[in-house]
Amino acid sequence: MTAVLALDGVGRVYDSPAGPVTALDGVSFEVAAGDLVAIIGPSGSGKSTLLNTLGLLDRPTAGRYLLNGEDTAGLPEAARTRLRAQHIGFVFQAFHLVGHKTAVANVTLPLMYNRRPRRERREQAEQALIRVGLEHRLRALPHTMSGGEKQRVAIARATVHEPLLLLCDEPTGNLDTDTSATVMELLGDLARGGLAVVVVTHDLAVAEAADRVLRVRDGRLTEVGAGRAGND
Ligand SMILES: Nc1ncnc2c1ncn2[C@@H]1O[C@H](COP(=O)(O)OP(=O)(O)OP(=O)(O)O)[C@@H](O)[C@H]1O
Ligand SMILES: [Mg+2]
C-alpha cells in the first residue's frame, strides 16, 4: 500500500539576518493510512517546521516529500494548494470556531466552494459531526460547548472533506487531562477508519496514546518509539 506521506532526507534551512538556521536536517519517515503518529521535541526543535512541511505550507530546501505518492517539492504553488485542499485537514490548539454560527454551520464552511447543493453540504457536515460523537449538538453555538466539544467540532470541520491526512498542532493544549485523553481516543478512532493522523504535542501522556512517537531534536529525528502499540 502506498504511504499517505513519505519524507526522504528532508531538510529546511531558514535564511535569517544572523545567518542560515537549520530547522530540519535529514528527516525521513512514512505515515500510512490508519496510523496515529505523535511528534514530540523541545521548543525550537523543528516541530512546527515539520508540520508546516507536511501541510504543504512550507517547502523543504532538501530532500523529497511525497503526498499520496506524488512528489510535492517541485510543484507550483497552485498545485500544492489544490493538493492541500483535497487531501489535508488541520486542527489547532485554539479551536478557531466562528462564534455566531452553529456547529453544523461551522463544519459546512470549508465546503462553501464545492458545487454540491446546499442541502447535501449540510448533510455532509452533519455526518462529520456524527463521526466525532456530536449528533446531539448539531445546532449548538460555540459558547454553549465545552472545550472538548469545541475541539470535536474543529476536528469535524477538518475532516468534512474526507482528507487522507489530518495534521494536529497541540490539539489538546487547551484541554484538561481527561478531555485530552478523549480527544486522542477520537483521533485514534478516525485513524482506524483509514485516516493518517499526525499530532504535534508537548504532552507525553498525549503522545503515548499514539501508535508511534517520533522525537525531534535540533531538526533531526532522534528516536522513533512505540506509543500505544508498544504498551500492550
Ligand atoms: N521563519 C523563520 N526564520 C528563521 N528561523 C526560523 C523561522 N521559523 C523557525 N525558525 C527557527 O527554526 C528552528 C525550528 O523552529 P520551529 O518553530 O519549527 O520549532 P518548534 O519545535 O515548533 O518550537 P516550539 O515548540 O517552540 O513551537 C528554531 O531554531 C527557530 O528559531
Ligand atoms: Mg512550534
mmCIF file of C-alpha atoms and ligand atoms in Angstrom:
data_model
loop_
_atom_site.group_PDB
_atom_site.id
_atom_site.type_symbol
_atom_site.label_atom_id
_atom_site.label_comp_id
_atom_site.label_asym_id
_atom_site.label_seq_id
_atom_site.Cartn_x
_atom_site.Cartn_y
_atom_site.Cartn_z
ATOM 1 C CA MET A 1 0.000 0.000 0.000
ATOM 2 C CA THR A 2 1.233 3.500 -0.788
ATOM 3 C CA ALA A 3 2.086 5.508 2.293
ATOM 4 C CA VAL A 4 -0.121 8.581 2.679
ATOM 5 C CA LEU A 5 3.056 10.544 3.217
ATOM 6 C CA ALA A 6 6.752 9.795 2.852
ATOM 7 C CA LEU A 7 9.668 12.073 3.719
ATOM 8 C CA ASP A 8 13.079 11.230 2.378
ATOM 9 C CA GLY A 9 16.048 13.188 3.669
ATOM 10 C CA VAL A 10 14.008 16.350 4.200
ATOM 11 C CA GLY A 11 15.919 19.450 5.228
ATOM 12 C CA ARG A 12 14.820 23.028 5.830
ATOM 13 C CA VAL A 13 17.259 25.892 6.219
ATOM 14 C CA TYR A 14 15.844 29.333 7.009
ATOM 15 C CA ASP A 15 17.702 32.461 5.964
ATOM 16 C CA SER A 16 17.929 34.877 8.848
ATOM 17 C CA PRO A 17 19.864 38.108 9.405
ATOM 18 C CA ALA A 18 22.162 36.187 11.736
ATOM 19 C CA GLY A 19 22.862 33.589 9.036
ATOM 20 C CA PRO A 20 21.274 30.310 7.972
ATOM 21 C CA VAL A 21 19.244 28.368 10.560
ATOM 22 C CA THR A 22 18.857 24.631 10.066
ATOM 23 C CA ALA A 23 15.352 23.754 11.247
ATOM 24 C CA LEU A 24 15.164 20.259 9.711
ATOM 25 C CA ASP A 25 18.028 18.013 8.749
ATOM 26 C CA GLY A 26 17.807 14.611 7.032
ATOM 27 C CA VAL A 27 14.289 13.777 8.221
ATOM 28 C CA SER A 28 12.873 10.530 6.789
ATOM 29 C CA PHE A 29 9.717 8.684 7.791
ATOM 30 C CA GLU A 30 6.437 7.405 6.412
ATOM 31 C CA VAL A 31 2.872 7.534 7.654
ATOM 32 C CA ALA A 32 0.296 5.084 6.321
ATOM 33 C CA ALA A 33 -3.476 5.229 6.288
ATOM 34 C CA GLY A 34 -4.669 4.084 9.716
ATOM 35 C CA ASP A 35 -1.587 5.439 11.541
ATOM 36 C CA LEU A 36 -1.790 7.820 14.505
ATOM 37 C CA VAL A 37 1.677 9.347 14.913
ATOM 38 C CA ALA A 38 2.819 11.795 17.603
ATOM 39 C CA ILE A 39 5.723 14.204 17.166
ATOM 40 C CA ILE A 40 7.406 15.467 20.305
ATOM 41 C CA GLY A 41 10.505 17.543 20.975
ATOM 42 C CA PRO A 42 11.719 20.614 22.862
ATOM 43 C CA SER A 43 10.919 24.191 21.856
ATOM 44 C CA GLY A 44 12.796 25.195 18.719
ATOM 45 C CA SER A 45 13.491 21.602 17.687
ATOM 46 C CA GLY A 46 11.624 21.919 14.374
ATOM 47 C CA LYS A 47 8.146 20.517 15.105
ATOM 48 C CA SER A 48 6.195 23.387 13.565
ATOM 49 C CA THR A 49 8.515 23.477 10.564
ATOM 50 C CA LEU A 50 7.920 19.762 10.121
ATOM 51 C CA LEU A 51 4.134 20.107 10.433
ATOM 52 C CA ASN A 52 4.118 23.061 8.015
ATOM 53 C CA THR A 53 6.128 20.951 5.588
ATOM 54 C CA LEU A 54 3.668 18.057 5.865
ATOM 55 C CA GLY A 55 0.809 20.524 5.352
ATOM 56 C CA LEU A 56 2.414 21.972 2.200
ATOM 57 C CA LEU A 57 2.575 25.360 3.913
ATOM 58 C CA ASP A 58 6.364 25.311 3.725
ATOM 59 C CA ARG A 59 8.803 23.816 1.208
ATOM 60 C CA PRO A 60 11.819 21.706 2.117
ATOM 61 C CA THR A 61 15.184 23.074 0.991
ATOM 62 C CA ALA A 62 16.467 19.486 0.628
ATOM 63 C CA GLY A 63 15.039 16.006 0.154
ATOM 64 C CA ARG A 64 11.698 14.749 -1.078
ATOM 65 C CA TYR A 65 8.165 14.888 0.291
ATOM 66 C CA LEU A 66 5.677 12.523 -1.298
ATOM 67 C CA LEU A 67 1.987 13.010 -0.510
ATOM 68 C CA ASN A 68 -0.222 10.175 -1.686
ATOM 69 C CA GLY A 69 2.665 9.054 -3.905
ATOM 70 C CA GLU A 70 3.090 12.453 -5.569
ATOM 71 C CA ASP A 71 6.387 14.337 -5.261
ATOM 72 C CA THR A 72 5.365 17.769 -3.979
ATOM 73 C CA ALA A 73 8.663 19.631 -3.743
ATOM 74 C CA GLY A 74 8.790 20.958 -7.298
ATOM 75 C CA LEU A 75 5.061 21.558 -7.775
ATOM 76 C CA PRO A 76 3.860 25.087 -8.462
ATOM 77 C CA GLU A 77 2.047 26.802 -5.605
ATOM 78 C CA ALA A 78 -1.393 26.388 -7.216
ATOM 79 C CA ALA A 79 -0.956 22.618 -7.457
ATOM 80 C CA ARG A 80 0.205 22.463 -3.831
ATOM 81 C CA THR A 81 -2.836 24.469 -2.755
ATOM 82 C CA ARG A 82 -5.102 22.063 -4.644
ATOM 83 C CA LEU A 83 -3.424 19.016 -3.047
ATOM 84 C CA ARG A 84 -3.745 20.642 0.379
ATOM 85 C CA ALA A 85 -7.440 21.409 -0.079
ATOM 86 C CA GLN A 86 -8.166 17.909 -1.313
ATOM 87 C CA HIS A 87 -6.073 15.705 0.960
ATOM 88 C CA ILE A 88 -5.219 17.558 4.179
ATOM 89 C CA GLY A 89 -7.124 18.730 7.241
ATOM 90 C CA PHE A 90 -5.728 20.939 10.035
ATOM 91 C CA VAL A 91 -6.586 21.098 13.736
ATOM 92 C CA PHE A 92 -5.069 23.706 16.058
ATOM 93 C CA GLN A 93 -4.771 24.311 19.779
ATOM 94 C CA ALA A 94 -7.244 27.218 19.656
ATOM 95 C CA PHE A 95 -10.414 25.873 18.085
ATOM 96 C CA HIS A 96 -10.971 28.819 15.719
ATOM 97 C CA LEU A 97 -14.747 28.354 15.507
ATOM 98 C CA VAL A 98 -16.980 31.144 14.217
ATOM 99 C CA GLY A 99 -18.798 32.269 17.358
ATOM 100 C CA HIS A 100 -22.201 33.172 15.927
ATOM 101 C CA LYS A 101 -22.512 30.011 13.803
ATOM 102 C CA THR A 102 -23.892 26.663 14.952
ATOM 103 C CA ALA A 103 -21.729 23.538 14.995
ATOM 104 C CA VAL A 104 -23.156 22.341 11.703
ATOM 105 C CA ALA A 105 -22.720 25.779 10.090
ATOM 106 C CA ASN A 106 -19.071 25.868 11.228
ATOM 107 C CA VAL A 107 -18.445 22.437 9.742
ATOM 108 C CA THR A 108 -20.181 23.385 6.472
ATOM 109 C CA LEU A 109 -17.813 26.371 5.984
ATOM 110 C CA PRO A 110 -14.952 24.512 4.239
ATOM 111 C CA LEU A 111 -17.462 23.111 1.726
ATOM 112 C CA MET A 112 -18.519 26.616 0.695
ATOM 113 C CA TYR A 113 -16.709 26.408 -2.638
ATOM 114 C CA ASN A 114 -17.793 22.962 -3.746
ATOM 115 C CA ARG A 115 -20.597 22.789 -6.257
ATOM 116 C CA ARG A 116 -22.938 20.476 -4.416
ATOM 117 C CA PRO A 117 -26.372 21.738 -3.412
ATOM 118 C CA ARG A 118 -26.601 23.409 -0.023
ATOM 119 C CA ARG A 119 -28.688 20.590 1.453
ATOM 120 C CA GLU A 120 -26.038 17.989 0.525
ATOM 121 C CA ARG A 121 -23.254 20.077 2.031
ATOM 122 C CA ARG A 122 -25.245 20.372 5.217
ATOM 123 C CA GLU A 123 -25.788 16.598 5.297
ATOM 124 C CA GLN A 124 -22.074 16.031 4.767
ATOM 125 C CA ALA A 125 -21.337 18.359 7.709
ATOM 126 C CA GLU A 126 -23.870 16.525 9.882
ATOM 127 C CA GLN A 127 -22.205 13.209 9.030
ATOM 128 C CA ALA A 128 -18.808 14.638 10.042
ATOM 129 C CA LEU A 129 -20.286 15.786 13.376
ATOM 130 C CA ILE A 130 -21.867 12.377 13.913
ATOM 131 C CA ARG A 131 -18.443 10.743 13.316
ATOM 132 C CA VAL A 132 -16.991 12.794 16.195
ATOM 133 C CA GLY A 133 -19.879 11.926 18.508
ATOM 134 C CA LEU A 134 -21.727 15.253 18.390
ATOM 135 C CA GLU A 135 -25.050 14.144 16.891
ATOM 136 C CA HIS A 136 -26.801 15.739 19.880
ATOM 137 C CA ARG A 137 -25.049 19.131 19.426
ATOM 138 C CA LEU A 138 -25.616 19.868 15.730
ATOM 139 C CA ARG A 139 -27.332 23.206 16.353
ATOM 140 C CA ALA A 140 -25.266 24.264 19.380
ATOM 141 C CA LEU A 141 -23.383 27.567 19.382
ATOM 142 C CA PRO A 142 -19.690 27.523 20.369
ATOM 143 C CA HIS A 143 -20.170 29.478 23.636
ATOM 144 C CA THR A 144 -22.533 26.759 24.899
ATOM 145 C CA MET A 145 -19.982 23.998 24.293
ATOM 146 C CA SER A 146 -17.198 22.569 26.466
ATOM 147 C CA GLY A 147 -13.577 22.754 25.303
ATOM 148 C CA GLY A 148 -13.678 19.097 24.302
ATOM 149 C CA GLU A 149 -16.874 19.610 22.307
ATOM 150 C CA LYS A 150 -15.376 22.631 20.531
ATOM 151 C CA GLN A 151 -12.306 20.624 19.588
ATOM 152 C CA ARG A 152 -14.600 17.878 18.254
ATOM 153 C CA VAL A 153 -16.355 20.453 16.071
ATOM 154 C CA ALA A 154 -12.930 21.625 14.851
ATOM 155 C CA ILE A 155 -11.986 18.003 14.078
ATOM 156 C CA ALA A 156 -15.279 17.511 12.203
ATOM 157 C CA ARG A 157 -14.578 20.692 10.213
ATOM 158 C CA ALA A 158 -11.037 19.464 9.416
ATOM 159 C CA THR A 159 -12.310 16.088 8.186
ATOM 160 C CA VAL A 160 -15.610 17.028 6.491
ATOM 161 C CA HIS A 161 -13.988 16.852 3.030
ATOM 162 C CA GLU A 162 -12.673 13.353 3.886
ATOM 163 C CA PRO A 163 -8.953 14.098 3.621
ATOM 164 C CA LEU A 164 -6.213 11.430 3.644
ATOM 165 C CA LEU A 165 -4.128 13.259 6.226
ATOM 166 C CA LEU A 166 -5.090 15.096 9.427
ATOM 167 C CA LEU A 167 -2.427 17.375 10.934
ATOM 168 C CA CYS A 168 -2.930 18.489 14.539
ATOM 169 C CA ASP A 169 -0.794 21.142 16.251
ATOM 170 C CA GLU A 170 -1.115 20.796 20.042
ATOM 171 C CA PRO A 171 -4.784 19.735 19.730
ATOM 172 C CA THR A 172 -5.064 19.159 23.488
ATOM 173 C CA GLY A 173 -3.181 22.305 24.548
ATOM 174 C CA ASN A 174 -6.361 23.980 25.848
ATOM 175 C CA LEU A 175 -7.923 20.864 27.370
ATOM 176 C CA ASP A 176 -7.734 19.160 30.764
ATOM 177 C CA THR A 177 -6.196 15.699 31.122
ATOM 178 C CA ASP A 178 -9.411 13.672 30.841
ATOM 179 C CA THR A 179 -10.702 15.630 27.866
ATOM 180 C CA SER A 180 -7.280 15.333 26.199
ATOM 181 C CA ALA A 181 -7.496 11.562 26.530
ATOM 182 C CA THR A 182 -10.971 11.561 24.949
ATOM 183 C CA VAL A 183 -9.776 13.699 22.029
ATOM 184 C CA MET A 184 -6.824 11.331 21.468
ATOM 185 C CA GLU A 185 -9.244 8.405 21.562
ATOM 186 C CA LEU A 186 -11.313 10.108 18.888
ATOM 187 C CA LEU A 187 -8.200 10.709 16.747
ATOM 188 C CA GLY A 188 -7.376 7.017 17.197
ATOM 189 C CA ASP A 189 -10.893 6.059 16.035
ATOM 190 C CA LEU A 190 -10.545 8.296 12.969
ATOM 191 C CA ALA A 191 -7.173 6.687 12.199
ATOM 192 C CA ARG A 192 -8.722 3.223 12.463
ATOM 193 C CA GLY A 193 -11.307 4.464 9.977
ATOM 194 C CA GLY A 194 -8.462 4.880 7.471
ATOM 195 C CA LEU A 195 -7.155 8.418 8.063
ATOM 196 C CA ALA A 196 -3.449 9.155 8.591
ATOM 197 C CA VAL A 197 -3.155 11.376 11.691
ATOM 198 C CA VAL A 198 -0.090 13.354 12.831
ATOM 199 C CA VAL A 199 -0.189 15.137 16.205
ATOM 200 C CA VAL A 200 2.438 17.563 17.483
ATOM 201 C CA THR A 201 2.339 17.731 21.272
ATOM 202 C CA HIS A 202 4.330 18.783 24.324
ATOM 203 C CA ASP A 203 2.367 16.329 26.455
ATOM 204 C CA LEU A 204 3.975 12.903 26.881
ATOM 205 C CA ALA A 205 0.707 11.335 28.056
ATOM 206 C CA VAL A 206 -0.930 12.541 24.844
ATOM 207 C CA ALA A 207 1.969 11.182 22.765
ATOM 208 C CA GLU A 208 1.655 7.793 24.425
ATOM 209 C CA ALA A 209 -1.878 7.463 23.070
ATOM 210 C CA ALA A 210 -0.417 7.404 19.544
ATOM 211 C CA ASP A 211 0.644 4.270 17.670
ATOM 212 C CA ARG A 212 4.112 5.713 17.101
ATOM 213 C CA VAL A 213 6.132 8.536 18.631
ATOM 214 C CA LEU A 214 8.714 10.491 16.640
ATOM 215 C CA ARG A 215 11.105 12.611 18.678
ATOM 216 C CA VAL A 216 12.664 15.690 17.070
ATOM 217 C CA ARG A 217 15.788 17.345 18.426
ATOM 218 C CA ASP A 218 17.751 20.098 16.662
ATOM 219 C CA GLY A 219 15.914 19.353 13.450
ATOM 220 C CA ARG A 220 16.717 15.643 13.438
ATOM 221 C CA LEU A 221 14.573 12.646 14.180
ATOM 222 C CA THR A 222 16.500 11.201 17.112
ATOM 223 C CA GLU A 223 14.171 8.436 18.144
ATOM 224 C CA VAL A 224 11.285 6.522 16.738
ATOM 225 C CA GLY A 225 9.453 4.851 19.580
ATOM 226 C CA ALA A 226 6.263 2.911 20.054
ATOM 227 C CA GLY A 227 3.294 4.606 21.694
ATOM 228 C CA ARG A 228 0.119 2.690 22.428
ATOM 229 C CA ALA A 229 1.238 -0.178 20.184
ATOM 230 C CA GLY A 230 4.280 -0.770 22.393
ATOM 231 C CA ASN A 231 2.434 -0.628 25.705
ATOM 232 C CA ASP A 232 0.210 -3.652 25.209
HETATM 233 N N1 LIG B 1 10.832 31.953 9.654
HETATM 234 C C1 LIG B 1 11.927 31.591 10.300
HETATM 235 N N2 LIG B 1 13.101 32.242 10.065
HETATM 236 C C2 LIG B 1 14.244 31.882 10.698
HETATM 237 N N3 LIG B 1 14.308 30.870 11.616
HETATM 238 C C3 LIG B 1 13.183 30.207 11.897
HETATM 239 C C4 LIG B 1 11.935 30.531 11.270
HETATM 240 N N4 LIG B 1 10.981 29.689 11.763
HETATM 241 C C5 LIG B 1 11.607 28.895 12.654
HETATM 242 N N5 LIG B 1 12.921 29.188 12.735
HETATM 243 C C6 LIG B 1 13.932 28.503 13.555
HETATM 244 O O1 LIG B 1 13.911 27.123 13.202
HETATM 245 C C7 LIG B 1 14.038 26.283 14.354
HETATM 246 C C8 LIG B 1 12.813 25.372 14.467
HETATM 247 O O2 LIG B 1 11.654 26.154 14.743
HETATM 248 P P1 LIG B 1 10.193 25.543 14.920
HETATM 249 O O3 LIG B 1 9.258 26.679 15.004
HETATM 250 O O4 LIG B 1 9.978 24.544 13.854
HETATM 251 O O5 LIG B 1 10.342 24.810 16.338
HETATM 252 P P2 LIG B 1 9.216 24.124 17.282
HETATM 253 O O6 LIG B 1 9.754 22.760 17.617
HETATM 254 O O7 LIG B 1 7.892 24.198 16.631
HETATM 255 O O8 LIG B 1 9.233 25.014 18.594
HETATM 256 P P3 LIG B 1 8.018 25.326 19.655
HETATM 257 O O9 LIG B 1 7.861 24.078 20.492
HETATM 258 O O10 LIG B 1 8.573 26.458 20.457
HETATM 259 O O11 LIG B 1 6.787 25.685 18.878
HETATM 260 C C9 LIG B 1 14.232 27.232 15.525
HETATM 261 O O12 LIG B 1 15.627 27.398 15.725
HETATM 262 C C10 LIG B 1 13.613 28.527 15.044
HETATM 263 O O13 LIG B 1 14.200 29.626 15.673
HETATM 264 MG MG MG B 2 6.082 25.136 17.181
#
